[in-house]
mmCIF file of N, CA and C in Angstrom:
data_model
loop_
_atom_site.group_PDB
_atom_site.id
_atom_site.type_symbol
_atom_site.label_atom_id
_atom_site.label_comp_id
_atom_site.label_asym_id
_atom_site.label_seq_id
_atom_site.Cartn_x
_atom_site.Cartn_y
_atom_site.Cartn_z
ATOM 1 N N MET A 84 48.707 107.644 77.419
ATOM 2 C CA MET A 84 49.386 107.112 78.567
ATOM 3 C C MET A 84 50.407 106.062 78.168
ATOM 4 N N ASP A 85 50.184 105.366 77.074
ATOM 5 C CA ASP A 85 51.138 104.366 76.630
ATOM 6 C C ASP A 85 52.446 104.993 76.168
ATOM 7 N N SER A 86 52.403 106.191 75.644
ATOM 8 C CA SER A 86 53.626 106.814 75.136
ATOM 9 C C SER A 86 54.530 107.289 76.265
ATOM 10 N N SER A 87 53.989 107.558 77.451
ATOM 11 C CA SER A 87 54.821 108.037 78.554
ATOM 12 C C SER A 87 55.489 106.887 79.312
ATOM 13 N N LEU A 88 54.993 105.680 79.167
ATOM 14 C CA LEU A 88 55.573 104.534 79.873
ATOM 15 C C LEU A 88 57.000 104.235 79.418
ATOM 16 N N PRO A 89 57.307 104.198 78.115
ATOM 17 C CA PRO A 89 58.706 103.992 77.732
ATOM 18 C C PRO A 89 59.611 105.144 78.167
ATOM 19 N N ALA A 90 59.101 106.351 78.172
ATOM 20 C CA ALA A 90 59.904 107.492 78.607
ATOM 21 C C ALA A 90 60.218 107.379 80.091
ATOM 22 N N LYS A 91 59.243 106.970 80.894
ATOM 23 C CA LYS A 91 59.475 106.801 82.333
ATOM 24 C C LYS A 91 60.431 105.638 82.596
ATOM 25 N N SER A 92 60.294 104.584 81.824
ATOM 26 C CA SER A 92 61.195 103.443 81.977
ATOM 27 C C SER A 92 62.625 103.826 81.622
ATOM 28 N N PHE A 93 62.775 104.588 80.545
ATOM 29 C CA PHE A 93 64.106 105.036 80.139
ATOM 30 C C PHE A 93 64.705 105.955 81.192
ATOM 31 N N LEU A 94 63.892 106.872 81.734
ATOM 32 C CA LEU A 94 64.365 107.786 82.768
ATOM 33 C C LEU A 94 64.766 107.008 84.024
ATOM 34 N N PHE A 95 63.946 106.052 84.430
ATOM 35 C CA PHE A 95 64.254 105.241 85.602
ATOM 36 C C PHE A 95 65.533 104.430 85.391
ATOM 37 N N PHE A 96 65.668 103.821 84.222
ATOM 38 C CA PHE A 96 66.859 103.019 83.921
ATOM 39 C C PHE A 96 68.108 103.890 83.902
ATOM 40 N N THR A 97 68.027 105.078 83.298
ATOM 41 C CA THR A 97 69.177 105.984 83.239
ATOM 42 C C THR A 97 69.565 106.447 84.635
ATOM 43 N N LEU A 98 68.591 106.810 85.452
ATOM 44 C CA LEU A 98 68.865 107.247 86.816
ATOM 45 C C LEU A 98 69.474 106.107 87.641
ATOM 46 N N PHE A 99 68.925 104.911 87.504
ATOM 47 C CA PHE A 99 69.451 103.746 88.214
ATOM 48 C C PHE A 99 70.890 103.453 87.798
ATOM 49 N N LEU A 100 71.168 103.503 86.517
ATOM 50 C CA LEU A 100 72.516 103.246 86.012
ATOM 51 C C LEU A 100 73.498 104.298 86.504
ATOM 52 N N PHE A 101 73.090 105.549 86.528
ATOM 53 C CA PHE A 101 73.955 106.634 86.998
ATOM 54 C C PHE A 101 74.282 106.466 88.479
ATOM 55 N N ILE A 102 73.282 106.150 89.282
ATOM 56 C CA ILE A 102 73.502 106.006 90.730
ATOM 57 C C ILE A 102 74.402 104.812 91.030
ATOM 58 N N THR A 103 74.179 103.689 90.388
ATOM 59 C CA THR A 103 75.015 102.514 90.660
ATOM 60 C C THR A 103 76.444 102.709 90.173
ATOM 61 N N THR A 104 76.619 103.409 89.060
ATOM 62 C CA THR A 104 77.972 103.646 88.546
ATOM 63 C C THR A 104 78.739 104.578 89.462
ATOM 64 N N THR A 105 78.137 105.677 89.884
ATOM 65 C CA THR A 105 78.845 106.618 90.751
ATOM 66 C C THR A 105 79.107 106.020 92.122
ATOM 67 N N THR A 106 78.216 105.194 92.614
ATOM 68 C CA THR A 106 78.425 104.559 93.912
ATOM 69 C C THR A 106 79.577 103.569 93.856
ATOM 70 N N SER A 107 79.655 102.786 92.804
ATOM 71 C CA SER A 107 80.738 101.804 92.711
ATOM 72 C C SER A 107 82.082 102.479 92.495
ATOM 73 N N VAL A 108 82.127 103.577 91.749
ATOM 74 C CA VAL A 108 83.386 104.302 91.541
ATOM 75 C C VAL A 108 83.822 104.953 92.837
ATOM 76 N N ALA A 109 82.892 105.535 93.575
ATOM 77 C CA ALA A 109 83.236 106.171 94.842
ATOM 78 C C ALA A 109 83.726 105.141 95.849
ATOM 79 N N ALA A 110 83.132 103.974 95.872
ATOM 80 C CA ALA A 110 83.552 102.933 96.810
ATOM 81 C C ALA A 110 84.915 102.370 96.430
ATOM 82 N N ALA A 111 85.231 102.333 95.155
ATOM 83 C CA ALA A 111 86.508 101.775 94.713
ATOM 84 C C ALA A 111 87.660 102.736 94.955
ATOM 85 N N THR A 112 87.415 104.044 94.957
ATOM 86 C CA THR A 112 88.500 105.005 95.103
ATOM 87 C C THR A 112 88.699 105.469 96.536
ATOM 88 N N TYR A 113 87.758 105.252 97.434
ATOM 89 C CA TYR A 113 87.910 105.694 98.812
ATOM 90 C C TYR A 113 88.833 104.731 99.549
ATOM 91 N N PRO A 114 89.916 105.224 100.143
ATOM 92 C CA PRO A 114 90.896 104.317 100.748
ATOM 93 C C PRO A 114 90.445 103.690 102.059
ATOM 94 N N GLY A 115 89.411 104.171 102.660
ATOM 95 C CA GLY A 115 88.960 103.605 103.927
ATOM 96 C C GLY A 115 89.108 104.621 105.032
ATOM 97 N N ARG A 116 88.743 104.221 106.214
ATOM 98 C CA ARG A 116 88.844 105.117 107.352
ATOM 99 C C ARG A 116 90.294 105.332 107.731
ATOM 100 N N PRO A 117 90.649 106.572 108.031
ATOM 101 C CA PRO A 117 92.018 106.785 108.507
ATOM 102 C C PRO A 117 92.177 106.221 109.917
ATOM 103 N N SER A 118 93.337 105.742 110.189
ATOM 104 C CA SER A 118 93.620 105.160 111.490
ATOM 105 C C SER A 118 93.623 106.270 112.538
ATOM 106 N N PRO A 119 93.033 106.053 113.716
ATOM 107 C CA PRO A 119 93.025 107.101 114.735
ATOM 108 C C PRO A 119 94.423 107.424 115.249
ATOM 109 N N ARG A 120 95.300 106.472 115.247
ATOM 110 C CA ARG A 120 96.690 106.722 115.642
ATOM 111 C C ARG A 120 97.589 105.796 114.833
ATOM 112 N N PRO A 121 98.799 106.223 114.591
ATOM 113 C CA PRO A 121 99.695 105.360 113.805
ATOM 114 C C PRO A 121 100.039 104.101 114.580
ATOM 115 N N ARG A 122 100.201 103.013 113.837
ATOM 116 C CA ARG A 122 100.552 101.739 114.471
ATOM 117 C C ARG A 122 102.034 101.733 114.813
ATOM 118 N N LEU A 123 102.319 101.414 116.039
ATOM 119 C CA LEU A 123 103.699 101.289 116.482
ATOM 120 C C LEU A 123 104.063 99.815 116.492
ATOM 121 N N PRO A 124 105.324 99.502 116.261
ATOM 122 C CA PRO A 124 105.713 98.093 116.317
ATOM 123 C C PRO A 124 105.478 97.544 117.723
ATOM 124 N N SER A 125 104.927 96.366 117.782
ATOM 125 C CA SER A 125 104.621 95.777 119.083
ATOM 126 C C SER A 125 105.896 95.257 119.743
ATOM 127 N N LYS A 126 105.847 95.209 121.045
ATOM 128 C CA LYS A 126 106.988 94.718 121.814
ATOM 129 C C LYS A 126 106.828 93.211 121.991
ATOM 130 N N ASP A 127 107.206 92.473 120.972
ATOM 131 C CA ASP A 127 107.116 91.021 121.032
ATOM 132 C C ASP A 127 108.289 90.461 121.822
ATOM 133 N N LYS A 128 108.042 89.351 122.471
ATOM 134 C CA LYS A 128 109.106 88.676 123.187
ATOM 135 C C LYS A 128 109.992 87.974 122.168
ATOM 136 N N VAL A 129 111.275 88.227 122.251
ATOM 137 C CA VAL A 129 112.231 87.642 121.321
ATOM 138 C C VAL A 129 112.988 86.538 122.043
ATOM 139 N N THR A 130 112.994 85.371 121.459
ATOM 140 C CA THR A 130 113.732 84.242 122.012
ATOM 141 C C THR A 130 114.976 84.027 121.168
ATOM 142 N N ARG A 131 116.116 84.059 121.806
ATOM 143 C CA ARG A 131 117.377 83.839 121.092
ATOM 144 C C ARG A 131 117.859 82.432 121.402
ATOM 145 N N LEU A 132 117.948 81.652 120.364
ATOM 146 C CA LEU A 132 118.406 80.276 120.518
ATOM 147 C C LEU A 132 119.862 80.187 120.091
ATOM 148 N N ARG A 133 120.647 79.503 120.875
ATOM 149 C CA ARG A 133 122.060 79.300 120.546
ATOM 150 C C ARG A 133 122.315 77.810 120.464
ATOM 151 N N PHE A 134 122.922 77.423 119.369
ATOM 152 C CA PHE A 134 123.244 76.020 119.155
ATOM 153 C C PHE A 134 124.758 75.863 119.153
ATOM 154 N N TYR A 135 125.229 74.952 119.922
ATOM 155 C CA TYR A 135 126.654 74.633 119.951
ATOM 156 C C TYR A 135 126.808 73.238 119.367
ATOM 157 N N TRP A 136 127.608 73.122 118.326
ATOM 158 C CA TRP A 136 127.791 71.862 117.630
ATOM 159 C C TRP A 136 129.193 71.356 117.914
ATOM 160 N N HIS A 137 129.264 70.159 118.384
ATOM 161 C CA HIS A 137 130.563 69.560 118.692
ATOM 162 C C HIS A 137 130.702 68.311 117.844
ATOM 163 N N ASP A 138 131.633 68.361 116.914
ATOM 164 C CA ASP A 138 131.858 67.231 116.018
ATOM 165 C C ASP A 138 132.892 66.284 116.614
ATOM 166 N N VAL A 139 132.564 65.025 116.583
ATOM 167 C CA VAL A 139 133.520 63.986 116.946
ATOM 168 C C VAL A 139 133.658 63.101 115.720
ATOM 169 N N LEU A 140 134.825 63.166 115.060
ATOM 170 C CA LEU A 140 135.036 62.408 113.832
ATOM 171 C C LEU A 140 135.644 61.031 114.088
ATOM 172 N N SER A 141 136.200 60.836 115.255
ATOM 173 C CA SER A 141 136.829 59.542 115.533
ATOM 174 C C SER A 141 136.331 59.039 116.887
ATOM 175 N N GLY A 142 136.700 57.848 117.197
ATOM 176 C CA GLY A 142 136.311 57.287 118.484
ATOM 177 C C GLY A 142 135.271 56.200 118.327
ATOM 178 N N LYS A 143 134.752 55.759 119.462
ATOM 179 C CA LYS A 143 133.809 54.656 119.470
ATOM 180 C C LYS A 143 132.436 55.055 118.915
ATOM 181 N N HIS A 144 131.965 56.285 119.204
ATOM 182 C CA HIS A 144 130.656 56.774 118.751
ATOM 183 C C HIS A 144 130.821 58.137 118.064
ATOM 184 N N PRO A 145 131.188 58.174 116.787
ATOM 185 C CA PRO A 145 131.362 59.464 116.108
ATOM 186 C C PRO A 145 130.013 60.149 115.870
ATOM 187 N N THR A 146 130.010 61.483 115.964
ATOM 188 C CA THR A 146 128.787 62.252 115.708
ATOM 189 C C THR A 146 128.766 62.821 114.301
ATOM 190 N N SER A 147 129.875 62.763 113.593
ATOM 191 C CA SER A 147 129.956 63.246 112.214
ATOM 192 C C SER A 147 130.728 62.254 111.385
ATOM 193 N N VAL A 148 130.525 62.314 110.095
ATOM 194 C CA VAL A 148 131.211 61.425 109.168
ATOM 195 C C VAL A 148 131.866 62.283 108.106
ATOM 196 N N THR A 149 133.131 61.997 107.782
ATOM 197 C CA THR A 149 133.824 62.722 106.723
ATOM 198 C C THR A 149 133.382 62.167 105.382
ATOM 199 N N ILE A 150 132.811 63.031 104.546
ATOM 200 C CA ILE A 150 132.369 62.627 103.214
ATOM 201 C C ILE A 150 133.500 62.831 102.220
ATOM 202 N N VAL A 151 134.077 64.034 102.214
ATOM 203 C CA VAL A 151 135.165 64.372 101.295
ATOM 204 C C VAL A 151 136.245 65.066 102.109
ATOM 205 N N GLN A 152 137.455 64.648 101.914
ATOM 206 C CA GLN A 152 138.588 65.271 102.595
ATOM 207 C C GLN A 152 138.911 66.599 101.920
ATOM 208 N N SER A 153 139.173 67.626 102.696
ATOM 209 C CA SER A 153 139.518 68.934 102.121
ATOM 210 C C SER A 153 140.911 68.882 101.506
ATOM 211 N N PRO A 154 141.142 69.657 100.443
ATOM 212 C CA PRO A 154 142.457 69.609 99.768
ATOM 213 C C PRO A 154 143.563 70.231 100.584
#
């Protein structure tokens, strides 16, 4: 009976190693569940912002300052 114990242990270990290896490979290569329908772009609300900039370079309260004069 002692001689069959290492054989059973080896068989169990080999079977365990085979099952865990094939399971991990199958899980790594399966891309996942296919989507039931293709995703369409959602209709998000788009906010358009418009900025109007008015430069005042002279006067009592200027809003811009000239750093370098253009050539």
